[in-house]
Coordinates of C-alpha atoms (C1' of nucleotides) in Angstrom, one line a residue:
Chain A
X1 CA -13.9 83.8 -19.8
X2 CA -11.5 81.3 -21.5
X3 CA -8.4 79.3 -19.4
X4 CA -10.4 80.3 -16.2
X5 CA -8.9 77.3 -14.3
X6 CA -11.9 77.3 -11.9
X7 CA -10.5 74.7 -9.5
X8 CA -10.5 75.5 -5.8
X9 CA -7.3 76.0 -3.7
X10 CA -6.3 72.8 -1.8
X11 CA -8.7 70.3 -3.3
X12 CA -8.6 67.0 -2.4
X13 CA -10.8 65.0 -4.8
X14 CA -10.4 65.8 -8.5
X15 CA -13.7 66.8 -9.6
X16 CA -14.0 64.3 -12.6
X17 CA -13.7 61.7 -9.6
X18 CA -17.0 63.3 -7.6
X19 CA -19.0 63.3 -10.8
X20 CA -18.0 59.6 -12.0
X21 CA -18.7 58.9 -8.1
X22 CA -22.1 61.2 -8.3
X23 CA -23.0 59.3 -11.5
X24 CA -22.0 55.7 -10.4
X25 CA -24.3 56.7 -7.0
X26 CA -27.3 57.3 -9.4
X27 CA -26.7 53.7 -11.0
X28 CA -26.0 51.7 -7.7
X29 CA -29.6 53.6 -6.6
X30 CA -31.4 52.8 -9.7
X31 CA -31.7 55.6 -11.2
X32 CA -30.4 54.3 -14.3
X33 CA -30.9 50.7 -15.3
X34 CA -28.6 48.3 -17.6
X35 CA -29.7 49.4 -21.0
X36 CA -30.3 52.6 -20.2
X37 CA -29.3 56.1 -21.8
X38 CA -27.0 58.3 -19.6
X39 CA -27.8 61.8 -19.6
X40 CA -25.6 63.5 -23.1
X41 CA -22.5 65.0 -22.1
X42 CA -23.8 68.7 -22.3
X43 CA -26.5 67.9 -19.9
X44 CA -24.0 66.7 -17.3
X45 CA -22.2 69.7 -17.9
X46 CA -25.0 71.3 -16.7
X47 CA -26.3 69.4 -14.1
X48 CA -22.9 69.3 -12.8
X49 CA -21.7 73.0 -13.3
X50 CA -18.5 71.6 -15.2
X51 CA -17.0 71.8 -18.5
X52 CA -17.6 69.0 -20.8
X53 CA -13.2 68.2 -20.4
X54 CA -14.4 67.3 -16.6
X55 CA -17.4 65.6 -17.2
X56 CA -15.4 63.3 -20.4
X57 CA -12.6 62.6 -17.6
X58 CA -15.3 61.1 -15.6
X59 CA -17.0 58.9 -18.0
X60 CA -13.5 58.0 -19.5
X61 CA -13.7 56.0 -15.7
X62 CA -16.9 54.4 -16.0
X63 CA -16.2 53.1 -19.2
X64 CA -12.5 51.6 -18.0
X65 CA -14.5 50.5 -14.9
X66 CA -17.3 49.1 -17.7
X67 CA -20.2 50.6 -16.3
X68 CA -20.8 52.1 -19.4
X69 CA -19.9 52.4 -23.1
X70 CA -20.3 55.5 -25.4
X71 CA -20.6 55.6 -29.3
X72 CA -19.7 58.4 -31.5
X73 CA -23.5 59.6 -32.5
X74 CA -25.5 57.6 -30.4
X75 CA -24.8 58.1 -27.1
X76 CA -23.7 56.8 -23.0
X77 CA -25.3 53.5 -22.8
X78 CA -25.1 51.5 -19.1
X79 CA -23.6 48.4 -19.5
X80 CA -23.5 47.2 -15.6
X81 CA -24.7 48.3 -12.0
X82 CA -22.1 45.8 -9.9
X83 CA -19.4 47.9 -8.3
X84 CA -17.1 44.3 -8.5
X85 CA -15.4 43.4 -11.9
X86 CA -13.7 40.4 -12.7
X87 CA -10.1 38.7 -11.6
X88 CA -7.4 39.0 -13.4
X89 CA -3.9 37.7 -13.2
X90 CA -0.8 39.0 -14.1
X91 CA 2.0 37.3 -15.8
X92 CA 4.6 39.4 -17.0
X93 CA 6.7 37.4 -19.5
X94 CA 7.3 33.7 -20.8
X95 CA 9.6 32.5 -17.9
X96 CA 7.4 34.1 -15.5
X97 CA 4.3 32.2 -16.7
X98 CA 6.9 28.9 -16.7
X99 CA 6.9 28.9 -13.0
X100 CA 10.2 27.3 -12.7
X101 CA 13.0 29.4 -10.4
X102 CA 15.8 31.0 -12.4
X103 CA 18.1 28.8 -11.4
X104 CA 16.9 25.4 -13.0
X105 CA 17.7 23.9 -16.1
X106 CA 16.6 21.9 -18.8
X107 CA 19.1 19.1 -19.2
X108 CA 18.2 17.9 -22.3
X109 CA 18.2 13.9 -22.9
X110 CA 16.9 13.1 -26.3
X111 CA 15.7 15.9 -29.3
X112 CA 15.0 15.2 -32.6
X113 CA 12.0 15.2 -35.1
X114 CA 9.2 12.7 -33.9
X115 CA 5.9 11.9 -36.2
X116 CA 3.3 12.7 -33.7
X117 CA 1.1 9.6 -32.1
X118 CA -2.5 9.7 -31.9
X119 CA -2.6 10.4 -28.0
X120 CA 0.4 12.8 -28.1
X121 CA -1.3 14.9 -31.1
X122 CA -5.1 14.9 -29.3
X123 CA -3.4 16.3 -25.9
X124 CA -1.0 18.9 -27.6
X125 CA -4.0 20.2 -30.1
X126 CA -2.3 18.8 -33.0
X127 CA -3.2 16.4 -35.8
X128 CA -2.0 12.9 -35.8
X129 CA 1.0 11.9 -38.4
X130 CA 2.5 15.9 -38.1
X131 CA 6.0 15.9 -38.3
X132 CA 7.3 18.2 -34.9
X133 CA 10.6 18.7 -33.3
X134 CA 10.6 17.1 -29.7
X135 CA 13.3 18.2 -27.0
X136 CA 13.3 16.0 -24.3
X137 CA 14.8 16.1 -20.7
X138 CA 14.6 16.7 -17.3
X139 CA 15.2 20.3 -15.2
X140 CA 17.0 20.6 -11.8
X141 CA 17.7 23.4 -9.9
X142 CA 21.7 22.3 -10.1
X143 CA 23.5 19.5 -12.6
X144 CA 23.2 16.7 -9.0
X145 CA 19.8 18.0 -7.8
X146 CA 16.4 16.2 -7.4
X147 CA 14.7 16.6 -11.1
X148 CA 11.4 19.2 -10.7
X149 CA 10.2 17.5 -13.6
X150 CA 10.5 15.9 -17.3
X151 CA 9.7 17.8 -20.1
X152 CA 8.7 17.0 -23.5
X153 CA 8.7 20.2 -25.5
X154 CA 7.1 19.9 -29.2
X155 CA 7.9 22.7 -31.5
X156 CA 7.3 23.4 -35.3
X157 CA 9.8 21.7 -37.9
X158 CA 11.0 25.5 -38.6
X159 CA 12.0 26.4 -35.2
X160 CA 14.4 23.4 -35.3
X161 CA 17.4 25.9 -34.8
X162 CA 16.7 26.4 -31.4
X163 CA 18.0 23.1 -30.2
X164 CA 21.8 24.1 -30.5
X165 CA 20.6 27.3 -28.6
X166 CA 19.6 25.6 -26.0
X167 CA 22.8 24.5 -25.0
X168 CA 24.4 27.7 -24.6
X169 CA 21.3 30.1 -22.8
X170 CA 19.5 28.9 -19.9
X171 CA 15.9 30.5 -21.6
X172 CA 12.3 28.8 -21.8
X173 CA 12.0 27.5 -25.5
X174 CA 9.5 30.1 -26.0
X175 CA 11.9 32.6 -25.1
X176 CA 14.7 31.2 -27.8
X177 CA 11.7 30.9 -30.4
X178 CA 10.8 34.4 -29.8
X179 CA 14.4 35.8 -29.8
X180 CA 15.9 33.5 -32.9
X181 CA 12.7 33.2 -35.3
X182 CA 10.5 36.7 -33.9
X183 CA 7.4 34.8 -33.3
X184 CA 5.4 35.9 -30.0
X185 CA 3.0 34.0 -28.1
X186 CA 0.1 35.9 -27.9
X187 CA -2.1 33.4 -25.9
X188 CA -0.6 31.0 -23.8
X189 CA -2.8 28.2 -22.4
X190 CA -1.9 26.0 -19.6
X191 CA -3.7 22.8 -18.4
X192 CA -3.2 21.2 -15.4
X193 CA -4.1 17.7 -14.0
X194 CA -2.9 14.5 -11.8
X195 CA -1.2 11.6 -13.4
X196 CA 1.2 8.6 -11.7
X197 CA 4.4 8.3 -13.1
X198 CA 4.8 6.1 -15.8
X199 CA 7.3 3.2 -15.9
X200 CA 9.6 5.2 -18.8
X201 CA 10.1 8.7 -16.1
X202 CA 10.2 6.7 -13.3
X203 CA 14.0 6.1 -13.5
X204 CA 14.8 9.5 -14.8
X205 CA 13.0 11.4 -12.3
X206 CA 14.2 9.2 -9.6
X207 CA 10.5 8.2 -8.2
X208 CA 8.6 4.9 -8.1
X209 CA 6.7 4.0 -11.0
X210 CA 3.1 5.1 -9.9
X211 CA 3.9 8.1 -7.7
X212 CA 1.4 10.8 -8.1
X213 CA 2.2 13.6 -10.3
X214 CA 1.3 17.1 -11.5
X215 CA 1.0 17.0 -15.5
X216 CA 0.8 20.2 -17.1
X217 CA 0.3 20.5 -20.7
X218 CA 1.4 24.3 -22.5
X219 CA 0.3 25.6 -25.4
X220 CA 2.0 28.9 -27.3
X221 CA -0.2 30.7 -30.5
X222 CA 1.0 33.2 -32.1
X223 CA -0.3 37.0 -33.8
X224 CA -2.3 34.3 -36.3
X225 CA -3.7 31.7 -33.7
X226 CA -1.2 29.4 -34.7
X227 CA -0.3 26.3 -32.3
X228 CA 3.6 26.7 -32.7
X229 CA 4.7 25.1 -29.2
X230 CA 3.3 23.1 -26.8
X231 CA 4.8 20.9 -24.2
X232 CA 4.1 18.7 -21.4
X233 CA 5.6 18.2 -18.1
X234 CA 5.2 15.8 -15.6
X235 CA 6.2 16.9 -11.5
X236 CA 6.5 14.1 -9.2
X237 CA 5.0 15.1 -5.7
X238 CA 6.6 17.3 -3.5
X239 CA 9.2 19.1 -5.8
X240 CA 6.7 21.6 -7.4
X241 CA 3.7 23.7 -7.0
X242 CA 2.2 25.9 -9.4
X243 CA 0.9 29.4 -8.2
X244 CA -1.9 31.4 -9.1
X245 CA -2.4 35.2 -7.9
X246 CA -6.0 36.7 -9.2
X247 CA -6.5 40.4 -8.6
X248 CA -9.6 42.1 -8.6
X249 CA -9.9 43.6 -11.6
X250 CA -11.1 46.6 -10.6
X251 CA -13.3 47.8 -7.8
X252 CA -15.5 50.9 -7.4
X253 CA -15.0 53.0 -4.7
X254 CA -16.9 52.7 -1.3
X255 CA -19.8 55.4 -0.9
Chain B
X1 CA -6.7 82.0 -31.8
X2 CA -8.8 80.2 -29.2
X3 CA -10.7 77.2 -30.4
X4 CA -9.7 77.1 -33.5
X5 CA -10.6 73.3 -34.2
X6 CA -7.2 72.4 -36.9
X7 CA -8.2 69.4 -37.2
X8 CA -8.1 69.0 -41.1
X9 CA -10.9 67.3 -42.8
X10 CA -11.4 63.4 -43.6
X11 CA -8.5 62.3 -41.2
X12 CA -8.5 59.0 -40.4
X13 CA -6.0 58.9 -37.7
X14 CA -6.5 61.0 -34.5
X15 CA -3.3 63.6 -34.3
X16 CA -2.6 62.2 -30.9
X17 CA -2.3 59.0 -32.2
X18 CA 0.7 59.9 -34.5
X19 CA 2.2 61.6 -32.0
X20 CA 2.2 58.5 -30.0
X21 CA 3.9 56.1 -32.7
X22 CA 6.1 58.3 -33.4
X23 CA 7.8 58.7 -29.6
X24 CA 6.8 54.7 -29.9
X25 CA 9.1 54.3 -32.8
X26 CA 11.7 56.7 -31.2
X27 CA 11.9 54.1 -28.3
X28 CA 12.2 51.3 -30.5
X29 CA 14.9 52.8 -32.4
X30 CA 17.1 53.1 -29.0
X31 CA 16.8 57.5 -29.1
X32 CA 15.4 57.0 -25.5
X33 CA 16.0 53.7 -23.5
X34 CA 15.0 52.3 -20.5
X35 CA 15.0 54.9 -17.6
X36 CA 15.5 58.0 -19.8
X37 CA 13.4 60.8 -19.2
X38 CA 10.9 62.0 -22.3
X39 CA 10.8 65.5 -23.2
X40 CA 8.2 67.6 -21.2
X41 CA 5.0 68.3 -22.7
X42 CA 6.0 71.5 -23.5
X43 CA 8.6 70.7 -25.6
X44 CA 6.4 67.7 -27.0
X45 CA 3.8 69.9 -27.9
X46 CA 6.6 72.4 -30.0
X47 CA 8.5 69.7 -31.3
X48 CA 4.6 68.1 -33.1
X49 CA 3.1 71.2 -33.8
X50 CA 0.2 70.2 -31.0
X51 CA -1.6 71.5 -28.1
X52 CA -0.8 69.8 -24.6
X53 CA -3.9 68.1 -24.7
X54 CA -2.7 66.1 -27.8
X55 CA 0.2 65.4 -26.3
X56 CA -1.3 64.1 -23.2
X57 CA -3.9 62.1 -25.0
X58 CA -0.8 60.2 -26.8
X59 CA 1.2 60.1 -23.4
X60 CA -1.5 58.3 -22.0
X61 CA -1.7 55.8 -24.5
X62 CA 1.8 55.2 -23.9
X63 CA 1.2 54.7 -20.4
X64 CA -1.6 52.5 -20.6
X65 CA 0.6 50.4 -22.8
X66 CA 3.0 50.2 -19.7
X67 CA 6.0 51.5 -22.2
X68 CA 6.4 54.9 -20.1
X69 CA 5.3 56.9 -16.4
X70 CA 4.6 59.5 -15.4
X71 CA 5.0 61.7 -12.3
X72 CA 3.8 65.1 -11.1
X73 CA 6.5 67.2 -10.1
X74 CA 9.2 64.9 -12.2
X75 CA 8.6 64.3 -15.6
X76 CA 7.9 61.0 -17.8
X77 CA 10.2 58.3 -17.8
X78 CA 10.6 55.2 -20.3
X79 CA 9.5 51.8 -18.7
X80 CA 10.0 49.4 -21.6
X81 CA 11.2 49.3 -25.3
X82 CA 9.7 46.0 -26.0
X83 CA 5.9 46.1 -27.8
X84 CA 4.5 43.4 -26.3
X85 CA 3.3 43.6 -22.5
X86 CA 2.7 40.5 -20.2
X87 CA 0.0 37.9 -20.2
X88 CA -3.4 38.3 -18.1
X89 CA -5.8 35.7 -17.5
X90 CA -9.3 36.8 -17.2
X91 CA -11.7 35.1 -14.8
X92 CA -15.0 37.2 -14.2
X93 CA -16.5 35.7 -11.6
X94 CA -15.5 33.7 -8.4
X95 CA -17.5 30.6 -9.9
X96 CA -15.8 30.5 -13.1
X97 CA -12.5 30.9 -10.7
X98 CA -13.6 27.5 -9.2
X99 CA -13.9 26.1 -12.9
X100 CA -16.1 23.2 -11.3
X101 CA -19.6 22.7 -14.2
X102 CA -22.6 24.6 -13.4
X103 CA -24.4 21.4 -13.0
X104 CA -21.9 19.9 -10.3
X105 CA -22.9 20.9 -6.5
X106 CA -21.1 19.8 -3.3
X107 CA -22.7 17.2 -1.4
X108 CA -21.9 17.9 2.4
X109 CA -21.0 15.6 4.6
X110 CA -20.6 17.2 8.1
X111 CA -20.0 20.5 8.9
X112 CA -19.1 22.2 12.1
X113 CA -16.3 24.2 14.1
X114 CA -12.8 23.0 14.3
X115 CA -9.4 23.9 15.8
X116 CA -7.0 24.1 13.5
X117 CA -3.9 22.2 13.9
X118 CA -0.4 23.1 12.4
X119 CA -0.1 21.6 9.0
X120 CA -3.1 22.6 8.0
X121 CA -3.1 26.3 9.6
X122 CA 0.4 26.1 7.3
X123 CA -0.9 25.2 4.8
X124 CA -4.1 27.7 4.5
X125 CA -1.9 30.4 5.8
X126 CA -3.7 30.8 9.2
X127 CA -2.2 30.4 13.0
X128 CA -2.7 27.4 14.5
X129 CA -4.6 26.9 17.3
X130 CA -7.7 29.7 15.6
X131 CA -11.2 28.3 15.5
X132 CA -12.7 28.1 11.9
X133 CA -16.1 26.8 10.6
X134 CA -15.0 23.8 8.0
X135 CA -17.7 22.3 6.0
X136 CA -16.4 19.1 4.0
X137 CA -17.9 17.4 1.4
X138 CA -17.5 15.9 -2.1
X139 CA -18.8 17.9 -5.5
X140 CA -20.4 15.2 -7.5
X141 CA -21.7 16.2 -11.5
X142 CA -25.8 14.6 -10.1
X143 CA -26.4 12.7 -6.6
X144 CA -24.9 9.2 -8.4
X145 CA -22.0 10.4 -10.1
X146 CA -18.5 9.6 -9.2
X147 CA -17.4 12.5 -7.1
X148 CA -15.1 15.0 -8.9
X149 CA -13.2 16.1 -5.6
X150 CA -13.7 16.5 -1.8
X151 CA -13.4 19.5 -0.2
X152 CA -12.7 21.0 3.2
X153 CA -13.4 24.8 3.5
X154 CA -12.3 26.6 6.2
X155 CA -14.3 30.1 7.2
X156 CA -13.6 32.2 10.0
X157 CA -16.6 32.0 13.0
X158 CA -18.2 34.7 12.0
X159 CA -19.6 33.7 8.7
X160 CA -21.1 30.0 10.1
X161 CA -24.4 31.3 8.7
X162 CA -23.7 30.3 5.2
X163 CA -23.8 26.5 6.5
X164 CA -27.6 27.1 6.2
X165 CA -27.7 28.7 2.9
X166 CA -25.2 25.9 1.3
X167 CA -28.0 23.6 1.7
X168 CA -30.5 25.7 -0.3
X169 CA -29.0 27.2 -2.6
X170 CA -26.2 25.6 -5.2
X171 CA -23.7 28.1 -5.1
X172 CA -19.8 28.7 -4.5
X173 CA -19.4 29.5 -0.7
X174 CA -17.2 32.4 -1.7
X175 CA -20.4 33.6 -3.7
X176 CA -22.8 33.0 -0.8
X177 CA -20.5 34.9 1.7
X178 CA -20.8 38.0 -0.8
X179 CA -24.0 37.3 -0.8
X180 CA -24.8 36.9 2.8
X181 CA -22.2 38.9 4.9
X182 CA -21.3 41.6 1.8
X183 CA -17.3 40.5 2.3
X184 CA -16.0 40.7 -1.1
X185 CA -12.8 38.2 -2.7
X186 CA -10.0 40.7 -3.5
X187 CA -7.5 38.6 -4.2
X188 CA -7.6 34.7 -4.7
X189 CA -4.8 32.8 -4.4
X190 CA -4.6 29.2 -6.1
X191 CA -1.7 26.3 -5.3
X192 CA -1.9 23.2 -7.4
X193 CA 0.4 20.2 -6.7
X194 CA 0.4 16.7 -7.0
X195 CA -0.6 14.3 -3.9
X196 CA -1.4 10.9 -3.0
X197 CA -5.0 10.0 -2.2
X198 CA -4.8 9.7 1.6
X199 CA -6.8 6.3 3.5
X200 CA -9.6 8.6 4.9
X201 CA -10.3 10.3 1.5
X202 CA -10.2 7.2 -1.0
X203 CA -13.5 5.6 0.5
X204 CA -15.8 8.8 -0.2
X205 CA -13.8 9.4 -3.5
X206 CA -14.1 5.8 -4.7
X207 CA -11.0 5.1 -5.5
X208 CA -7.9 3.1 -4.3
X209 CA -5.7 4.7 -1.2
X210 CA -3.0 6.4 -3.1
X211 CA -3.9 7.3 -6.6
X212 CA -2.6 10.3 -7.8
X213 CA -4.6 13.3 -7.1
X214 CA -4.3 17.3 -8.4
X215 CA -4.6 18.9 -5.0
X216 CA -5.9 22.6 -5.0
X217 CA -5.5 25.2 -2.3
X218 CA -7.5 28.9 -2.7
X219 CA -7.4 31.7 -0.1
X220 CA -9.8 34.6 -0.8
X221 CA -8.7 37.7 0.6
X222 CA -10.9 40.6 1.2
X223 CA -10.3 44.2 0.7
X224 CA -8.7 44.7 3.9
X225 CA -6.1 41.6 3.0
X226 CA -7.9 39.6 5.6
X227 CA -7.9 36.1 4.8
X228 CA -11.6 35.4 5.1
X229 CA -11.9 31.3 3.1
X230 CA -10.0 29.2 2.4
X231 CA -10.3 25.7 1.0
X232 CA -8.5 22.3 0.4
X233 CA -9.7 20.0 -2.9
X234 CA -8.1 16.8 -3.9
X235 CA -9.3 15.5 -7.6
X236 CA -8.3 11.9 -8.1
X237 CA -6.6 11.5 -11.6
X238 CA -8.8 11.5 -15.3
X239 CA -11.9 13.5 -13.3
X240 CA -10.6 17.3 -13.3
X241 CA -8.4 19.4 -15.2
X242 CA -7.5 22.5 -14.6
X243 CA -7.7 25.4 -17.4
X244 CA -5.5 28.7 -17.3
X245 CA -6.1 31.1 -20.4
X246 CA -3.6 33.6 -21.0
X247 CA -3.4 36.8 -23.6
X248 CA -1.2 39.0 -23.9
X249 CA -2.0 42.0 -22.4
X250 CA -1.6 44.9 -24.8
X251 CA 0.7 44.5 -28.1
X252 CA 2.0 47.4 -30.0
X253 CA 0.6 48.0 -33.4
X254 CA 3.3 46.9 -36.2
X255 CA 5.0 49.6 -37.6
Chain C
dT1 C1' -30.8 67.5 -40.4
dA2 C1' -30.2 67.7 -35.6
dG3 C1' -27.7 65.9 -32.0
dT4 C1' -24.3 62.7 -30.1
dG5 C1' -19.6 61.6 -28.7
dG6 C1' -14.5 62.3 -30.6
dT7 C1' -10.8 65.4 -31.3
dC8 C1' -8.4 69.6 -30.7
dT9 C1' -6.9 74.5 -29.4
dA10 C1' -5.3 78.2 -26.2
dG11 C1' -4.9 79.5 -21.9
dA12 C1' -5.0 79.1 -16.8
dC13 C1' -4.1 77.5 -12.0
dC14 C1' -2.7 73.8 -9.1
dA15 C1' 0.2 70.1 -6.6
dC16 C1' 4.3 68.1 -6.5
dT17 C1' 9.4 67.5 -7.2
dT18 C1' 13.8 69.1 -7.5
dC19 C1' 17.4 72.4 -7.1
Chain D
dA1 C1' 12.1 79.3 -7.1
dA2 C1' 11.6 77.0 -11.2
dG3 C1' 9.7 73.5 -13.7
dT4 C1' 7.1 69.2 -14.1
dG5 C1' 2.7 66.8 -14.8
dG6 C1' -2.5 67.1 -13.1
dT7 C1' -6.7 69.5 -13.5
dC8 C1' -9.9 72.6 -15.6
dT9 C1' -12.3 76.1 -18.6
dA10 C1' -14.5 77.9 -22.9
dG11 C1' -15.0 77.3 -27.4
dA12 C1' -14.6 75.0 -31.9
dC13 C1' -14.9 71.6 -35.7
dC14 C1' -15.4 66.8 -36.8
dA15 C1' -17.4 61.9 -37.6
dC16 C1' -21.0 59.3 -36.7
dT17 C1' -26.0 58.0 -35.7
dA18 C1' -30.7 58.2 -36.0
dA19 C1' -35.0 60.5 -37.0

DNA sequence: TAGTGGTCTAGACCACTTC
DNA sequence: AAGTGGTCTAGACCACTAA
């Protein structure tokens, strides 16, 4: 009969989640190796006494979980027997991934269009002898603060209009380039390494020439892998550390 | 009619896919915003001509793309207008975590039980005063090699047996405790800041007392939250860099 | 051509939230 | 008590894959 709605009065467990668990058993044991077929999704609906909705829901988990993948025709193939994925961490926007407290500020010092050095354009992932505006300055957390850093922000020769911007919104560049010109970064990397501070930051950031520093380099692409920001930012000792908080991606459940 | 199968012939896009875009472009147009309510799935289901599982199939894209959730009992609220998500960084393994070469291995240079004393319980995010199992050492790319980093890694008492296996096998000690006692990273913290090379350290590093160094701090968690490792490397400047790559997390399709 | 997974319907009961 | 989303059934047609 049709709409039966089998399910038993105060069940805990959905049932989808004892077959995915019945199924992911058989793979931990052996039963199934990587490469392997899984049994087709009427069989399991057999085996299990379910409909083929419940048995679906339950493989819809061991693919998200990647223990598996299915293809239209073919079939369930096992893909992995660990019950462990990988890390991942979260960011979850631009200022976020910046690091730097809501209540700093770029105080800009210099900006204007610069013709890239050899050094400069190898670090940044550009060419050498590209034209790119550079805004330059330091950030505190207030105007009389300690600096947290210097920046040296490179951008495109198009996205020049952000520098008046700047002035007015306390944003990340990449913010103001993805509100004023609609480009998103769609992959952010981030480099980071020790440097001394040189004899030109020194002053500006209010250190001795020499003291050890965190350099960390950015670089924003866009929908079409194009390098449309990148920056580099040097932290004297003691005024800033960068965080990193890896998750497990996902983790099977204990038997 | 029960089972009836509508689906018309050569369609390209699922039915539950329109039915998604088209609440998509409804919150993009501002006809629900942030922390309205959707229309049940009832109504949903009237309003696009569809059964409830269609509806749910495109409701559940929409949650998976973070823009709405859902709650038994309540209903579905909006989340976010915007189409693109936050950024993840992937890391699949605790090795690739550590981002040290394959070909690099830590050179121990004693080993052994310690007390630890304030700053560095503070630091590691223990009490002092606890007993720990350190084993310190540098990680050098062959046995001549200018060391890439010293390290001090801190372990509570109960996994000391991995001191043995550390000198067998070439391995992360995160990866050997998995290994050995079945205690599996949850979360990893990482800290990176800038610090001078202290007098002690600048002998088995090779290089001058003082020069800048990346300093990096992990603490691995496991699925009880207990902190179970944690570890202390200082990289003198120009030998280690550390890499962070981030995507964006889920963008919706252009309309 | 047979068999797989992908989509879809109509209907049902359930757990949960809110009134 | 009414209404929401969560689970589940039985049955159907479809697109795709492989023999």
């Amino acid at each position: 009969m049709a709409g039966m709605g089998k399910q038993q009065a105060g069940r805990v467990t959905p049932r989808y989640q004892e077959v995915a668990d019945a199924i992911i058993a058989d793979i931990a044991e052996g039963q199934f190796k990587i490469g392997d077929m899984l049994p087709t999704e009427l069989v399991l609906c057999e085996r299990f006494g379910v409909s083929r909705f419940t048995v679906r829901e339950a493989l819809r988990r061991l693919e998200e979980a990647g223990l598996v993948s299915r293809r239209q025709g073919s079939g369930t193939i096992v893909r992995a027997t660990e019950a462990y994925g990988g890390f991942v961490q979260s960011v979850h926007s631009v200022s976020e991934l910046l690091q730097y407290p809501p209540e700093t500020r770029l105080h800009v010092a210099r900006s204007g269009i610069v013709k890239l050095d050899r050094r400069t354009a190898r670090q940044l992932g550009w060419r050498a002898g590209e034209q790119r505006v550079r805004i330059s300055g330091v950030r505190r957390v207030s105007a009389s603060g300690a600096p947290i850093c210097w920046s040296d922000i490179y951008l495109l020769p198009d996205f020049a209009g952000v520098v008046e911007l700047l002035s007015k919104q306390s944003l990340p560049v990449s913010a103001l380039v993805e509100r004023r010109f609609g480009v998103h970064a769609r992959r952010v990397a981030v480099e980071l390494f020790a440097s001394g501070t040189s004899e030109e930051l020194a002053e500006p950031l209010g250190v001795a020439p020499g003291t050890p520093a965190l350099t960390i380099i950015r670089r924003y692409a866009d929908a079409n892998d194009r390098l449309f920001e990148a920056s580099i930012s040097i932290h004297p000792e003691n005024r800033f550390t960068y965080y990193i908080d890896l998750q497990r991606e996902w983790t099977i459940p204990a038997d």
